[in-house]
XYZ file of C-alpha atoms in Angstrom:
314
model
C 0.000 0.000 0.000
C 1.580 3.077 -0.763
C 1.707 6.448 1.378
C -0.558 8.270 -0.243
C -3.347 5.689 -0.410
C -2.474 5.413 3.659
C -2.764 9.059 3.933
C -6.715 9.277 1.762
C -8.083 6.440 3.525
C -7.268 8.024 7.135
C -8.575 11.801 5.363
C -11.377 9.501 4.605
C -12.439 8.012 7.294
C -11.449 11.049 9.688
C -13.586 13.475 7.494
C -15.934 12.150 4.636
C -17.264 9.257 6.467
C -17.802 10.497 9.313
C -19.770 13.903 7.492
C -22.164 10.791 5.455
C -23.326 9.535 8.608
C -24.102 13.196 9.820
C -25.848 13.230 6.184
C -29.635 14.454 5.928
C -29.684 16.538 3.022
C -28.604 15.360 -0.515
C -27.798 18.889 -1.417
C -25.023 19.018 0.506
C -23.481 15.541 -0.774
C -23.901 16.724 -4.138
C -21.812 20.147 -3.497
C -19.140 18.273 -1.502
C -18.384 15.559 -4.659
C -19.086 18.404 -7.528
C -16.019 20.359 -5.695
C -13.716 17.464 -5.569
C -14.209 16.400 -8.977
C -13.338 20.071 -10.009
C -10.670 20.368 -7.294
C -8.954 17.061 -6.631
C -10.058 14.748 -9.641
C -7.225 14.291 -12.435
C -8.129 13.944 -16.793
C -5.122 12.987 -19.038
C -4.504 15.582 -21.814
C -6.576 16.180 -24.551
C -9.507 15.479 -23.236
C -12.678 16.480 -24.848
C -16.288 16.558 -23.557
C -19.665 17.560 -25.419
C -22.818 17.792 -24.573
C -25.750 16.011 -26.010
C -29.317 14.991 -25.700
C -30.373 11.410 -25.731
C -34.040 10.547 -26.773
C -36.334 8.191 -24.261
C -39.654 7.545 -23.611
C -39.284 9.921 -20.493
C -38.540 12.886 -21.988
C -34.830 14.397 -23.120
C -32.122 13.330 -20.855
C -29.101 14.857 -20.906
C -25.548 13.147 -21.410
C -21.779 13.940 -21.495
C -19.816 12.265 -24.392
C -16.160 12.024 -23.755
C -12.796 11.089 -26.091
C -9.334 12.020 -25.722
C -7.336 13.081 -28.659
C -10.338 13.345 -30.942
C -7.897 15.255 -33.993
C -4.612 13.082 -33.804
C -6.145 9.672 -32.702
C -9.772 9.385 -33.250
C -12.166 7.231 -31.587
C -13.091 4.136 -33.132
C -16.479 5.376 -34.953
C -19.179 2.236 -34.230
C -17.896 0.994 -30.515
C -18.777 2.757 -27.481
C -18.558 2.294 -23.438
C -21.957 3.810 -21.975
C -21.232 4.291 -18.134
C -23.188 4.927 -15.289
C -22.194 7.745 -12.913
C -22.116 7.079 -8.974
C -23.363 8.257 -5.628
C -25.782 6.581 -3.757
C -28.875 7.466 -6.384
C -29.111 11.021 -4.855
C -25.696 12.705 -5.888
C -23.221 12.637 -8.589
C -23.330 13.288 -12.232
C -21.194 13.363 -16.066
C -18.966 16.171 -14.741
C -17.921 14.697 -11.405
C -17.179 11.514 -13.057
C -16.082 13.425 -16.421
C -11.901 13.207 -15.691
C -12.192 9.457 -14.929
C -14.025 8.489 -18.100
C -11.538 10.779 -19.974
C -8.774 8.918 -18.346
C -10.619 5.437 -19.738
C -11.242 6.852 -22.824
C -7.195 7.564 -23.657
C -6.746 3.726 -22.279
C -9.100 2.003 -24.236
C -9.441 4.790 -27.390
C -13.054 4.437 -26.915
C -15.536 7.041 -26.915
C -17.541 7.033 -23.873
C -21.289 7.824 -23.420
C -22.627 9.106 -19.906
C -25.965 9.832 -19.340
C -27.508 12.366 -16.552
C -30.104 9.852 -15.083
C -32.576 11.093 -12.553
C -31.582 10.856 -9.484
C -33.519 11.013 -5.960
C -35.314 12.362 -3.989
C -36.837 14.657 -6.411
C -37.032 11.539 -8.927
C -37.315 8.338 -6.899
C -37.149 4.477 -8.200
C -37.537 3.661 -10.568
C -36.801 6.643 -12.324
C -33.107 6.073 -13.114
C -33.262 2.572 -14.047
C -35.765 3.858 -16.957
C -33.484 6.292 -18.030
C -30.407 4.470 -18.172
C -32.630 1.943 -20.353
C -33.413 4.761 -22.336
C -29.872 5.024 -23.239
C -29.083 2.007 -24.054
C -31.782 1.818 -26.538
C -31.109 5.523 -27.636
C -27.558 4.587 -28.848
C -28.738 1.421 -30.564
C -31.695 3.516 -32.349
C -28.499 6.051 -33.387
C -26.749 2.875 -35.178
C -24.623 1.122 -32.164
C -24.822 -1.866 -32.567
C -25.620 -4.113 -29.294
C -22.115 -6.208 -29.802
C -20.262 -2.803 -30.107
C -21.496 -1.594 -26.963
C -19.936 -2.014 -23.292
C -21.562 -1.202 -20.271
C -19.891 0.190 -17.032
C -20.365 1.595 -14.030
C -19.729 2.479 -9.836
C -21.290 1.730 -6.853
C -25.056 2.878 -7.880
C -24.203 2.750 -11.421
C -22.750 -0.497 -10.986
C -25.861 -1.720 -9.865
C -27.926 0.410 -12.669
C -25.916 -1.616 -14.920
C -27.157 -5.079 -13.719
C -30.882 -3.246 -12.893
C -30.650 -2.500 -16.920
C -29.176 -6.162 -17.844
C -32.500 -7.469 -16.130
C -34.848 -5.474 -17.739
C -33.688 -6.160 -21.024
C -33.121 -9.951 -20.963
C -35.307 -11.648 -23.524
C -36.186 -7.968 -24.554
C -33.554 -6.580 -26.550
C -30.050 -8.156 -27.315
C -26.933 -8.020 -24.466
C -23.906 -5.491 -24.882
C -20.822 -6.845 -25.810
C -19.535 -6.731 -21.813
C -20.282 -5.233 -18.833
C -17.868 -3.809 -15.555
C -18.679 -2.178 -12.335
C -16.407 -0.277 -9.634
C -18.037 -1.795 -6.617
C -21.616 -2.169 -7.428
C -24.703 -2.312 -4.886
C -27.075 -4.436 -6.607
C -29.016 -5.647 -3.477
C -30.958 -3.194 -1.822
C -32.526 -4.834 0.759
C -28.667 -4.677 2.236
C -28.408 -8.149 3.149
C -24.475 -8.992 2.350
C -22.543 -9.845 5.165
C -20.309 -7.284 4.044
C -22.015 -4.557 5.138
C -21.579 -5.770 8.973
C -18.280 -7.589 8.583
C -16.793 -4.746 7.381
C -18.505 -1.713 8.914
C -15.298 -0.566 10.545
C -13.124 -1.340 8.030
C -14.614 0.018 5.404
C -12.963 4.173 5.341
C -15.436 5.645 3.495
C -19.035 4.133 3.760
C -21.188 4.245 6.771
C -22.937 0.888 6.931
C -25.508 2.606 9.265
C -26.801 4.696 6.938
C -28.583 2.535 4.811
C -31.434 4.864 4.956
C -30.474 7.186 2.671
C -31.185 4.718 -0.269
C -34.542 3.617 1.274
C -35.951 6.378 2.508
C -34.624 8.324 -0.865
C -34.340 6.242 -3.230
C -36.714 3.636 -2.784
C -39.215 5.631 -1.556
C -41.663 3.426 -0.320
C -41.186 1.266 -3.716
C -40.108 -2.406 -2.312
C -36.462 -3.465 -2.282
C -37.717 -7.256 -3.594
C -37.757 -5.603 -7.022
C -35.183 -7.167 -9.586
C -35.435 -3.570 -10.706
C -33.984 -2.030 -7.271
C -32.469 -5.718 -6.276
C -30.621 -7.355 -9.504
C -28.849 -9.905 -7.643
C -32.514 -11.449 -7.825
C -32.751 -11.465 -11.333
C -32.588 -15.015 -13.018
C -31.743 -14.603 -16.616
C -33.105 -15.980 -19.233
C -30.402 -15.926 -21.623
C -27.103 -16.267 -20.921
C -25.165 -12.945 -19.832
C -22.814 -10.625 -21.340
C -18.590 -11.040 -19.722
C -18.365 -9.321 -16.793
C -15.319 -7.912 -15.038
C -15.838 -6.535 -11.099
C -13.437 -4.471 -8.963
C -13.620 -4.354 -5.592
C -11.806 -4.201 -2.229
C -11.876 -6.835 0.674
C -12.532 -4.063 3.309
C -15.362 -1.958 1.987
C -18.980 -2.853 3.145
C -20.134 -3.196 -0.808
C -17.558 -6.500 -0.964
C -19.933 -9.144 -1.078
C -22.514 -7.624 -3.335
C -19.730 -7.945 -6.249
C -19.687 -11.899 -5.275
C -22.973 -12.127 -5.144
C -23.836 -10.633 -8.578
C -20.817 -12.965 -10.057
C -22.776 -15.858 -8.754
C -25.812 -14.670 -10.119
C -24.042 -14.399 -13.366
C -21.995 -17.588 -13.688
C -24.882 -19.301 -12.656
C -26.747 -18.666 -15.664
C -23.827 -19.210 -17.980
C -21.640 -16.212 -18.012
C -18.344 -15.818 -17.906
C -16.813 -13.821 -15.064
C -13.532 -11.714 -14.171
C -13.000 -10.603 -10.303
C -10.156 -7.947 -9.338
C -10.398 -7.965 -5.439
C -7.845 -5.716 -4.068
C -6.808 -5.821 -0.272
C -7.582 -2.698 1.626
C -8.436 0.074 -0.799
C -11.503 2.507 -0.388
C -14.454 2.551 -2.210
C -14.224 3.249 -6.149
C -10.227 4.415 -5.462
C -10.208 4.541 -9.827
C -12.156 7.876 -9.322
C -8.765 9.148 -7.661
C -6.763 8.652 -10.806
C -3.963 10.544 -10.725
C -3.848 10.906 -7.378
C -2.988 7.438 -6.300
C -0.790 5.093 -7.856
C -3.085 2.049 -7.012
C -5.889 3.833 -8.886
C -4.154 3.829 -12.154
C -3.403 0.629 -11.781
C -6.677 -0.234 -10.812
C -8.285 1.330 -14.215
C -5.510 -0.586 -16.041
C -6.761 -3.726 -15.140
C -10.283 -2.402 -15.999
C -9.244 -0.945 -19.295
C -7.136 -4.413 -20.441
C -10.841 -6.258 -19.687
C -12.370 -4.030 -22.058
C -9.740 -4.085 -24.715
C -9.923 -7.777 -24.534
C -13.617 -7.776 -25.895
C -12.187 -6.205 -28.921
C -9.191 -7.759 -29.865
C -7.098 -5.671 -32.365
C -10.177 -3.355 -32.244
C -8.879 -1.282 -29.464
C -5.906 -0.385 -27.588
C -4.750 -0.238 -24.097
C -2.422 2.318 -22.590
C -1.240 3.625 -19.345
């Protein structure tokens, strides 16, 4: 473990934890994560960002698509990741996840589609699952092709990714892959995880489970495959998946779980469990030399589905 990931997990635990278990306004959370994307987050050079509008049947829903070196080394034109942004359903958007995707886009030299999905309280369950379907269909409508397409995600988008897997199985064809930073996909919280590691964990309060129900869920019942994927039995079999994730955090076992879930029904999984890291560390690229290597190992899964299609770089 090197100094510097010593030094953010005691900042962590010191400071950030202990202000999420003090949480009872979103607002707040939101501020406090837009200002350390903009102050502390790192983006390789060259990176470009636009704005865009993706169609749904819930009105326009805005997205951030993201390349790096878009006029010397171009994207490749008909492949695409489409990632789901973290933060507990309530905070987090494209822009504070904007300098990590950039960061995967020069690795992989794929372009990279991230959607704005409603988030609660103001837009409760299932609200962002239906968006983030929305996109997925949007960018096959616009001539991706479901093989061409690779889905990722953290912590709630992790889980969004596996919530949208389930409502599209025997609907609409799989995406070439999927991977997930540390996915919840069980919201009923019943991992043993989230007690085993309640004081390990440096970031994550496991006692504040509440702000997904009472948020998030709203009322709306955590049985749902839609809110719950790990209770999703598929129908077909699914797409490779690759999971990162870190012994000590309380989300550990919901990673296990999910690759259970998966390899149960035929598909083919890749787990990259490090010892003793925080929660989604990859967002810290730049920052932390076990976060680059981290999003290496992601990157290398994703090149993998293509072959000679893509490349991988540090």
């Amino acid at each position: 473990m090197s100094l510097r990931l010593t030094l953010t997990k005691l900042f962590m635990r010191l400071f950030v934890k202990t202000r999420l278990r003090r949480l009872t306004d979103p607002a707040p959370a939101r501020h406090e994560l837009e200002r350390a994307a903009n102050r502390l987050f790192r983006a390789p050079p060259f990176a470009w960002y636009r704005e865009a509008t993706l169609a749904g049947g819930h009105g326009a829903q805005r997205a951030l698509w993201i390349e790096t070196r878009p006029a010397t080394r171009p994207a490749l034109a008909n492949k695409i990741i489409l990632y789901f942004h973290g933060g507990g359903f309530i905070a987090g958007s494209p822009e504070t996840h904007r300098k990590l995707l950039a960061r995967l886009a020069w690795m992989t030299g794929l372009r990279i589609c991230a959607p704005d999905y409603r988030k609660a309280p103001e837009d409760p369950f299932p609200a962002a699952v239906e968006d983030c379907v929305a996109a997925y269909k949007h960018l096959i409508q616009k001539g991706y092709r479901p093989e061409n397409i690779i889905l990722g995600g953290d912590s709630a988008g992790g889980g969004l990714v596996f919530s949208l897997l389930a409502e599209i199985d025997g609907v609409l064809p799989f995406p070439r892959a999927v991977f997930a930073f540390s996915p919840i996909v069980d919201l009923r919280f019943t991992s043993p995880s989230f007690d085993e590691n309640a004081k390990n964990d440096p970031l994550l309060p496991s006692d504040r489970r509440d702000l997904v129900t009472d948020h998030y869920l709203a009322g709306a019942s955590a049985q749902n495959v839609r809110a719950s994927p790990v209770l999703h039995r598929y129908k077909s079999t699914p797409p490779p998946a690759f999971f990162q994730f870190s012994t000590t955090e309380i989300l550990r076992d919901e990673s296990l779980r999910m690759a259970e879930v998966l390899r149960a029904a035929g598909g083919q999984v890749t787990l990259d469990e490090w010892p003793d890291a925080p929660h989604v560390w990859v967002i810290l690229d730049g920052l932390l030399p076990e976060a680059r290597q981290a999003l290496r190992q992601a990157a290398e899964f994703i090149t993998r589905q293509f072959h000679d299609e893509t490349r991988a770089e540090s």
